[in-house]
Coordinates of C-alpha atoms and ligand atoms in Angstrom, one line a residue:
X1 CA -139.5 -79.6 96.9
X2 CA -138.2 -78.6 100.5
X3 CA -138.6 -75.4 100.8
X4 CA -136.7 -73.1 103.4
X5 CA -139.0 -69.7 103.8
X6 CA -135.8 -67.4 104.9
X7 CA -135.9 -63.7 105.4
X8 CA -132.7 -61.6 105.1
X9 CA -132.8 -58.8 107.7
X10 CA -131.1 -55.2 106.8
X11 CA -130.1 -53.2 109.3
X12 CA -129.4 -49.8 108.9
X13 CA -126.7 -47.3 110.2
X14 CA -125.7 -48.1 114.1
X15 CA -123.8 -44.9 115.6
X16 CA -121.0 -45.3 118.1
X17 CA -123.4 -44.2 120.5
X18 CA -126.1 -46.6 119.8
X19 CA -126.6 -48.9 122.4
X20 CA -126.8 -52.4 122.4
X21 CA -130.2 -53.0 123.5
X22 CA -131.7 -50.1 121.0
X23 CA -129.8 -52.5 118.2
X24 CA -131.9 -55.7 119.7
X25 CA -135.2 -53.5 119.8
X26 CA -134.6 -52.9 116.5
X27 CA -133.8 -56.6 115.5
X28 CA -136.8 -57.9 117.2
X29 CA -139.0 -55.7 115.3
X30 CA -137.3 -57.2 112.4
X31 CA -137.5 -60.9 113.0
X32 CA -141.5 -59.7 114.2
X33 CA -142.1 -58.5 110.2
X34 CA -139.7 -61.5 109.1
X35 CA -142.6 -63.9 110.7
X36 CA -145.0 -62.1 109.6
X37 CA -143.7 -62.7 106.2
X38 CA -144.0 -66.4 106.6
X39 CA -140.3 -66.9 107.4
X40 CA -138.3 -69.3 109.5
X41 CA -135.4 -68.5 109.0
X42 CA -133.6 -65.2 109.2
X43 CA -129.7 -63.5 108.5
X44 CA -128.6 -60.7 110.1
X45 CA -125.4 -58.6 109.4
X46 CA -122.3 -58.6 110.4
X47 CA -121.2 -57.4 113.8
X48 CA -124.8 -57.1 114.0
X49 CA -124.8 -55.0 117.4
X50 CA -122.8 -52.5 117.4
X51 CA -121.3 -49.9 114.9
X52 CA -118.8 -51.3 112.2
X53 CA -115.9 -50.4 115.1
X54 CA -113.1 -51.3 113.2
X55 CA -113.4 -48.0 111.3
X56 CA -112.0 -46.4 114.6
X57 CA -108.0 -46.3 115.7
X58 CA -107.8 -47.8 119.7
X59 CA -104.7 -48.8 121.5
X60 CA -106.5 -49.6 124.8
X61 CA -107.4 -53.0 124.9
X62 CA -110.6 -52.3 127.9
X63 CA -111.5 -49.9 125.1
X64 CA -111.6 -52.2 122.0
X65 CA -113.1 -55.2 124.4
X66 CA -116.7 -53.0 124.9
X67 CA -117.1 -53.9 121.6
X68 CA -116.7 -57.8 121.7
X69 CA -119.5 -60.0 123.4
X70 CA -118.2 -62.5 126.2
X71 CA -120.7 -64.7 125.6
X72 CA -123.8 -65.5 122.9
X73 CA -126.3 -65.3 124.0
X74 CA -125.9 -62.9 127.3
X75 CA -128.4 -60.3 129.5
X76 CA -128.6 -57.8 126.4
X77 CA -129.1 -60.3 123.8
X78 CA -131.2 -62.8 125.2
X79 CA -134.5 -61.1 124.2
X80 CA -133.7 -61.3 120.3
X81 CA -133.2 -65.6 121.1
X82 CA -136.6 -65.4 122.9
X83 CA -138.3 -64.2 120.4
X84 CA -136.6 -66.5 117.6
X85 CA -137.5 -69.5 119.8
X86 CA -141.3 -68.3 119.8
X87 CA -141.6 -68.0 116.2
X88 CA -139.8 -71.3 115.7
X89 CA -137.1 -69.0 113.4
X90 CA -133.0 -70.0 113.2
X91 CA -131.2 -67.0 113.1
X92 CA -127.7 -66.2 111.6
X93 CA -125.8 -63.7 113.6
X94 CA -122.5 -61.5 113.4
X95 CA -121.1 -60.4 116.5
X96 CA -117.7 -59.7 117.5
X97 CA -116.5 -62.6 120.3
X98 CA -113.9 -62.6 122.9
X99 CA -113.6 -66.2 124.2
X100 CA -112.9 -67.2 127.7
X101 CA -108.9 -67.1 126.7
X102 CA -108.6 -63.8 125.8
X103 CA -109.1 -64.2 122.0
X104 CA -110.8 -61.9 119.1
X105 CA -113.1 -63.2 116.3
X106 CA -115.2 -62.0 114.2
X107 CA -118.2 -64.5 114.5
X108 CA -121.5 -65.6 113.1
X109 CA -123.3 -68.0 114.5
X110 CA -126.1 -70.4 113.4
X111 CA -129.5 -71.2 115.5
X112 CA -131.8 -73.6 115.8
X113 CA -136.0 -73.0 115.7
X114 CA -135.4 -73.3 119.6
X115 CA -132.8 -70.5 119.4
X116 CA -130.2 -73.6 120.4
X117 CA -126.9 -72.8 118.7
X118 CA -126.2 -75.2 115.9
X119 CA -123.0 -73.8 114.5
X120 CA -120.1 -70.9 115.0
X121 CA -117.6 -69.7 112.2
X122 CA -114.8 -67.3 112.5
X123 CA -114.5 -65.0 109.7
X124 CA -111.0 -66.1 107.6
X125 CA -110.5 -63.9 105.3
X126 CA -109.7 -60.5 107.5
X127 CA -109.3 -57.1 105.3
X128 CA -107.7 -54.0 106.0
X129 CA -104.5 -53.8 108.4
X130 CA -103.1 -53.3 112.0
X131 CA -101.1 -50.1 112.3
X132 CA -102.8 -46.6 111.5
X133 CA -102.7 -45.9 108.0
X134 CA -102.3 -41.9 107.7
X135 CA -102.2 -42.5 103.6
X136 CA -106.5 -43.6 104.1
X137 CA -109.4 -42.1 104.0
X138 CA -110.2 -44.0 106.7
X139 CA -109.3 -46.7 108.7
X140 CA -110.4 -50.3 108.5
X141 CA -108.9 -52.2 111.1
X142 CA -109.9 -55.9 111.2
X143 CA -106.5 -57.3 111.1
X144 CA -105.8 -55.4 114.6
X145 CA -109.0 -56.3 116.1
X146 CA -109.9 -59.8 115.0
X147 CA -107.8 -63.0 114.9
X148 CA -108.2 -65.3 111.5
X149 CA -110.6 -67.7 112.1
X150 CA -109.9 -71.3 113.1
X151 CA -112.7 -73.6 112.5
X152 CA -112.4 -73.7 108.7
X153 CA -115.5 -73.4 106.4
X154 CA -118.1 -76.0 108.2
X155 CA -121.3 -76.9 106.9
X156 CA -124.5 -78.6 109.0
X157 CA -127.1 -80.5 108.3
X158 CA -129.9 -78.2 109.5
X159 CA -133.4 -76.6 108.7
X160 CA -134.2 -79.1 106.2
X161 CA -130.9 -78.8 104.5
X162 CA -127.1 -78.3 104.6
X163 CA -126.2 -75.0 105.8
X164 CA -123.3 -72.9 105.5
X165 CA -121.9 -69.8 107.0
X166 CA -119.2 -66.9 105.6
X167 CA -118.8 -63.1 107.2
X168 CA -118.2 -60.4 105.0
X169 CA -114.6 -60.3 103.1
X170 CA -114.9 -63.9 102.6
X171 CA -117.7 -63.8 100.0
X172 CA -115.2 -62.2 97.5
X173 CA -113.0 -65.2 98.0
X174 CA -114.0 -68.2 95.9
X175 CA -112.6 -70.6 97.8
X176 CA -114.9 -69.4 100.7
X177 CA -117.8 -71.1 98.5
X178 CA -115.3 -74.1 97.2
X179 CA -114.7 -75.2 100.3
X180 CA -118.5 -75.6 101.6
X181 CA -119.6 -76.8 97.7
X182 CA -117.5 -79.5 98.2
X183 CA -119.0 -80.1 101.2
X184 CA -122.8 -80.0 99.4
X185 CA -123.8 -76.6 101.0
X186 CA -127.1 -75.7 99.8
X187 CA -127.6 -72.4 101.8
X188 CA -124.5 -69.4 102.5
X189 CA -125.8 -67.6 104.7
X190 CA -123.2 -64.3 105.8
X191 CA -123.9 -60.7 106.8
X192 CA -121.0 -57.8 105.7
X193 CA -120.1 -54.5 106.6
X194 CA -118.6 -52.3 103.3
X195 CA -118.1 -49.1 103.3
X196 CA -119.5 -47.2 100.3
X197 CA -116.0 -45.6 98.9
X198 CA -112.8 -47.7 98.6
X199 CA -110.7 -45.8 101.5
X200 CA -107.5 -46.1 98.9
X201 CA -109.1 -44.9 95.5
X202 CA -111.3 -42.1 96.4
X203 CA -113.0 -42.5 92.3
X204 CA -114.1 -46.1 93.4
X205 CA -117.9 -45.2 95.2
X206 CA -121.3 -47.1 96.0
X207 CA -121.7 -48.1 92.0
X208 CA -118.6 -50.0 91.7
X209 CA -118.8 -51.7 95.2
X210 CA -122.1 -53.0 94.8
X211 CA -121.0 -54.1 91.4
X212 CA -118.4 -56.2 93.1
X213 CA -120.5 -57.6 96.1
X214 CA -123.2 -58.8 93.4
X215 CA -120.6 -59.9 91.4
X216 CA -119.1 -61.8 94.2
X217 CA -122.2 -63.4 95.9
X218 CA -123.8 -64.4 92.4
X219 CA -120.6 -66.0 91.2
X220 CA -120.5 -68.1 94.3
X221 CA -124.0 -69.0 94.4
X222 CA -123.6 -70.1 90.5
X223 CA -120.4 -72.0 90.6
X224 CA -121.2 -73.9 93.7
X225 CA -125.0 -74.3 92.4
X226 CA -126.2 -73.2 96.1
X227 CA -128.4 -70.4 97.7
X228 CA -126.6 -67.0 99.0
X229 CA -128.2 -65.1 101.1
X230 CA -126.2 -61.8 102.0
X231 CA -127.6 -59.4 105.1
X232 CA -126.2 -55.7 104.8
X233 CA -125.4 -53.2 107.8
X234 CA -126.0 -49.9 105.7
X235 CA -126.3 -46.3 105.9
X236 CA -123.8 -43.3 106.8
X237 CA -122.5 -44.6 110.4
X238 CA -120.6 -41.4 112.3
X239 CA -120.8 -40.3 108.5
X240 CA -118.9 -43.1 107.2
X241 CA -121.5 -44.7 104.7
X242 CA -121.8 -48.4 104.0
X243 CA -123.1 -50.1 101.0
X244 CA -126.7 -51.6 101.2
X245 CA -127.4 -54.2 98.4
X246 CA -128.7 -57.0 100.8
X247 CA -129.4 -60.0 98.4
X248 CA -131.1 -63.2 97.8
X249 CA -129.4 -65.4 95.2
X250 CA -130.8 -69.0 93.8
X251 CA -128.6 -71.5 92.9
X252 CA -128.3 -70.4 89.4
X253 CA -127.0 -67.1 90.1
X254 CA -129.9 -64.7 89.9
X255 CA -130.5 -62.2 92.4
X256 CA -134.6 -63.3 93.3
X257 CA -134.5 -60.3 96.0
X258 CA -132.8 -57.1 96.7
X259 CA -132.8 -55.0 99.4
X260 CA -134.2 -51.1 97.8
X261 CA -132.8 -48.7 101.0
X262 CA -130.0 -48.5 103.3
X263 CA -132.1 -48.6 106.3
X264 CA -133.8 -51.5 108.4
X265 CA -135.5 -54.0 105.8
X266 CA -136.7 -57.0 105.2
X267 CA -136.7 -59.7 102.7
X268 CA -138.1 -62.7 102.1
X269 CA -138.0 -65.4 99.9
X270 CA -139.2 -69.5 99.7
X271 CA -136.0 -71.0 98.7
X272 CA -136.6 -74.6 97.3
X273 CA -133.1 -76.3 98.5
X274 CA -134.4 -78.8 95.4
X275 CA -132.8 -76.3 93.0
X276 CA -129.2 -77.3 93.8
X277 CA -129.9 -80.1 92.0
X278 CA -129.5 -79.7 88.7
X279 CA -126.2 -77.5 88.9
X280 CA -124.6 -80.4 90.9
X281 CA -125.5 -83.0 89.0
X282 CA -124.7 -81.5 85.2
X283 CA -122.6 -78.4 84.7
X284 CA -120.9 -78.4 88.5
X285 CA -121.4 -81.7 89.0
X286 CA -117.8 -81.9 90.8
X287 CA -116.6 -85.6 91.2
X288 CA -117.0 -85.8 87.1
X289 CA -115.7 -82.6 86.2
X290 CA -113.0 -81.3 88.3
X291 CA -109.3 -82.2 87.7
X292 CA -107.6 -81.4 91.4
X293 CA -104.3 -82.7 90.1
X294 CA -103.8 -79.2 88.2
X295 CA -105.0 -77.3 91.0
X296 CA -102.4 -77.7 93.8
X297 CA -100.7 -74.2 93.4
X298 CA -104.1 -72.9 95.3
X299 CA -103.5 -74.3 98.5
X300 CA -99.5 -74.3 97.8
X301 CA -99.3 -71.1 97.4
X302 CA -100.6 -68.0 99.2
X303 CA -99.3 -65.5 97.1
X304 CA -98.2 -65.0 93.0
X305 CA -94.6 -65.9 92.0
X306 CA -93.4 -62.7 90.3
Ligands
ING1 N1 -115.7 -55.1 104.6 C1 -115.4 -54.9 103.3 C2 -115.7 -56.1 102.4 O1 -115.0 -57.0 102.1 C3 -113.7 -54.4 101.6 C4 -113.9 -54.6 103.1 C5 -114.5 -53.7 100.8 C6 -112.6 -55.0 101.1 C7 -114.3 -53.6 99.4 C8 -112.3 -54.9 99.7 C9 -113.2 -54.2 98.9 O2 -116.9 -56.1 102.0 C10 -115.5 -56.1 105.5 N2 -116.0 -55.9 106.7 O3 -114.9 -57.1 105.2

């Protein structure tokens, strides 16, 4: 058995207002009560620091910038590493990055008991759109903010297993899990940000989109016989609420822990990496089953023929 003792860490609402270093306070307190808990490792949301910004309209670039980090970690985030590295806890973490050349990302990176970076991804799959949309409820503007990402779907060979990282839209995408099963993933970690009422179909609220994020996370977990472990920001930000639901999934599909509010919460489960096994090796056992020479319209094609 090698077990993995991994917490997933809620956070609730962040207001525009909030600053940075109240969000780490809050983080620390978290990964404090994750330890406690006998964990060592831990997932945080997406753009775990600051308010789900893309929800707001900007056009000045200094303006959208204060909500990207220049570097990870830096003066404000340091403290959370520290802490990680005296537990001897990896972390996953979402943050918005702005690289030395002037791009956008929206970014999770993996850590090491020593709070050494193992791995970055770049979230691919971006929602939403670029221009103001006067026809939604709100806006959701990833695809003006963020670049697509540009390292792929990476795995790494890390606490005790093979480890695997996706942000947010991505989960509902199945070759997000494809990609990283065919790499052996045994753990998914990724954090999300969804807002509670579908900004285009006012009738879709908080039933049906926790519906489709547990539909979405247990389906990849089950076809790709790996761990999913799925970190929530929740709660009404600037009164735009977002979906708790923060999940972890075994390799079979079941959801072993839930998260019950929409505030700051922790859970934490001993996954036994072991239990990708028996998927992998019988019902998804790839290399016997799959037949990729009927599959090439997938990476062919991006969208439908009419
Ligand atoms: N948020 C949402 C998500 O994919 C969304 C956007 C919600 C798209 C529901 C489609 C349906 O969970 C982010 N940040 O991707």
């Amino acid at each position: 058995m090698r077990e993995l003792v991994a917490a997933v860490i809620q956070l609730g609402p962040i207001q525009k207002a909030d600053s940075r270093s109240a969000v780490v306070d809050r983080m620390i307190a978290l990964l404090d009560e994750a330890k406690r808990q006998g964990a060592t490792f831990a997932v945080f949301p997406e753009l775990t620091f600051t308010t789900f910004f893309p929800r707001w309209y900007m056009e000045d670039q200094a303006e959208i910038n204060r909500w990207f980090e220049r570097a990870m970690p830096n003066p404000t985030t340091a403290p959370l590493f520290e802490r990680a590295k005296e537990h001897g806890m990896g972390m996953y973490i979402g943050y918005a990055e702005l690289t030395p050349d002037d791009r956008h990302f929206n970014t999770s990176i993996l850590t090491d008991t020593d709070s050494t970076i193992i791995g970055k991804y770049r979230k691919i799959h971006l929602p939403g759109h670029e221009e103001y949309d006067s026809e939604r409820a709100f806006q959701h503007l990833e695809k003006r903010y963020f670049e697509p990402g540009d390292l792929g779907f990476p795995v790494w060979r890390a606490h005790g297993g093979v480890m695997g990282m996706a942000i947010c839209n991505d989960r509902r995408w199945p070759e997000t899990y494809r990609v990283m099963g065919l790499q052996g993933v045994e753990m998914i970690s990724l954090g999300y940000n969804t807002p509670s009422v579908n900004s285009q179909r006012a009738q879709e609220g908080p039933d049906a989109r926790l519906f489709h994020h547990r539909l979405s996370v247990q389906a990849g977990a089950y076809q790709n016989s790996c761990w999913v472990l799925a970190a929530a920001k929740a709660g009404v930000e600037d009164g735009y609420p977002l979906i708790g639901g923060s999940v972890i999934v075994d390799p079979e599909g079941y959801i072993v822990a839930e998260s019950k509010t929409e505030g700051d919460e922790v859970l934490v489960h001993a996954c036994d990496l072991d239990r990708c096994a028996f998927g992998r090796s019988t019902i998804f056992d790839f290399a016997r089953h799959r037949r990729i020479e009927h599959y090439g319209l997938i990476t062919e094609q991006t969208g439908p023929t009419s």
